[in-house]
């Protein structure tokens, strides 16, 4: 027992170290983008620092001092003439405007490039890749009862463009929870399928000793076959007839003789996550309205949850598909980040949905712990995936035209290029100072919120 605990502790420590190193890599690559483009542009760099706060050690090489600081929550590339005018010929403020634009945006670009590399590490390990073409449905699928069919190529979900299977996550997780009538044909067919599945699961559990793996395989085939027929029913009478036939067949397969067929209970209303889906079917685009997704609750849930309830076709792994999926899945991540930022502005997400350094660390730890149950490599890959999202997030966030961010500084350079003279340094400094103060305040508030959520 003691050896197992030691192994667990050492594994956890190793994962934490890997997470910290990857996070530091994200910061380093961002600041290195500013650093290398400044050097190549002939701009003087006074200090390149990894980390914030008290200095642990530093050394000088040429005109630049390199520092490592205590807190691994950031870093900076301090250029001569970046925040105030300098008479130094090689100062940032004296460089040509196109060079300054490249230097400012280089950090965010490097983050996106790092995201591509991390995504490649994940993609290249996979044996095949999921497409956006529906192949089949589980026996308890709700979307199969709402118009979605095998062979459909999904193009949009609630207006959100679908390019890769990664794109399913955001629109389905943000689908609208509606109260639907419980007496509709769609809900009735859902219940028929659910009753068959729940009855089967209960009987398998109660008779586990006498049921073979071959019986389980046969049972799954019958469930899928029965569900497909129920989904194709044009009225409740036909659906109920199919339901009763397969109820008897399943019990017969399991060797159960004494049973009563459960009657389908019709409720007044149900809660369902729904979405409008645009699909390509037989070469034509078809809009499916109010497609319902598998909606469920557990005893610990305060509100229903939603689950993807269809399978998609797989794509073979080739050199071309690895490269294609690396780029496409990175783009999908970028889309998700911008959609999430848009959700904050439109009120789809609230303040409670934001996370800072503490929340990110907690998420990384949780994801790694869950993945560790299936193996150390799975845990490492989960950390790499989360870090990929973080670096893309950092790059895109820094591109926003907000004061103190790289995007905000880029806007000032655009204004300078249009006016053919720089914005007064004092005005730019005041705007950036206000922006930085707001960002620091937001970080503090989010961190406090993260701590309360963690304690709770």
C-alpha angles and dihedrals in degrees: 000000000000092000091051091052092049091049091049092050093047091048091050091049090050091052091048091051090049090049093049092047092050091048090050088049089056091052093043094050091050094051091040088059090059091041100051095043090048091051092046090048092053095248116147114244113203099186139004111198132184111200131009136255127031116017116248095188141328142187136193128234118177111319095336130084116211117208139185113202133197105250116062093209102104146333142209146219107216110204126190110257095010098123100019135023116272129190089217106119090221094049120127092243091057096050120104112274095243089055091051090050091053092047093050096048096039094085094058092044091053089052090055091048090051088050089055091051093048090047089051090054089055098040097047091059094057120098095214140355133240119240128202094251116109111235105173146330135243116245092258097049116142096187089062088062092049101059105280112131138191109267094035114135107215112225104167139006113199089340093307109130115240117211102146135016087259088070091067093072101067102045094041094047089050096042117134118264106225136182106235130188112268095213098063122117091242093056091043091055090046089055093048090055093043093050090052092048096046092047090050094048092048093050093047090052094048094045100035094132094059100039119089129207088252089057090051092052091049090047092053091051091050092048092051092046092049092047092051091052093046090049089054094051114120096205142019094255092058092044091051092048091053090045092055093046093054092041088061094042093052093050090047091052091052092048094245112146105168109065142120123222109244116235117234108250112216115212127199096239141000134198115237135169106233138183141176110246127198111206137177108233123178090342095309131098115243126187114217112198125211097358107186122224128205104282121191144161135206129202090263095051121101091194135014121280129216130227135191104254106187136068125229134212119265129236121218118247113251134149088261095049092048092054093041094049092046091058097037095048091047089052088049089055091050090051091051092051093051091043089052091050088049089050090057091052094047095045097249087122126038135211090270089066093062122096133194132191093301093048092046091050090049091050093049090049093048094047092047092048093051093046091046088071089072097039146306093263090054089053092050091048090050090053090048090051093050090046089050089056091046095051092047089046091051092048095049094041091053089053092061112112092243122132115265092019121103089250091055092050089048089055090056089052090050090052089050091051091051096044092039089225131074124261108257106277092226093055092046090048093052093048093048092045091054091047092049092048090052091048092049091048091049091049091051093048093047091047091052089048090050091052092051091048090048093050091044 
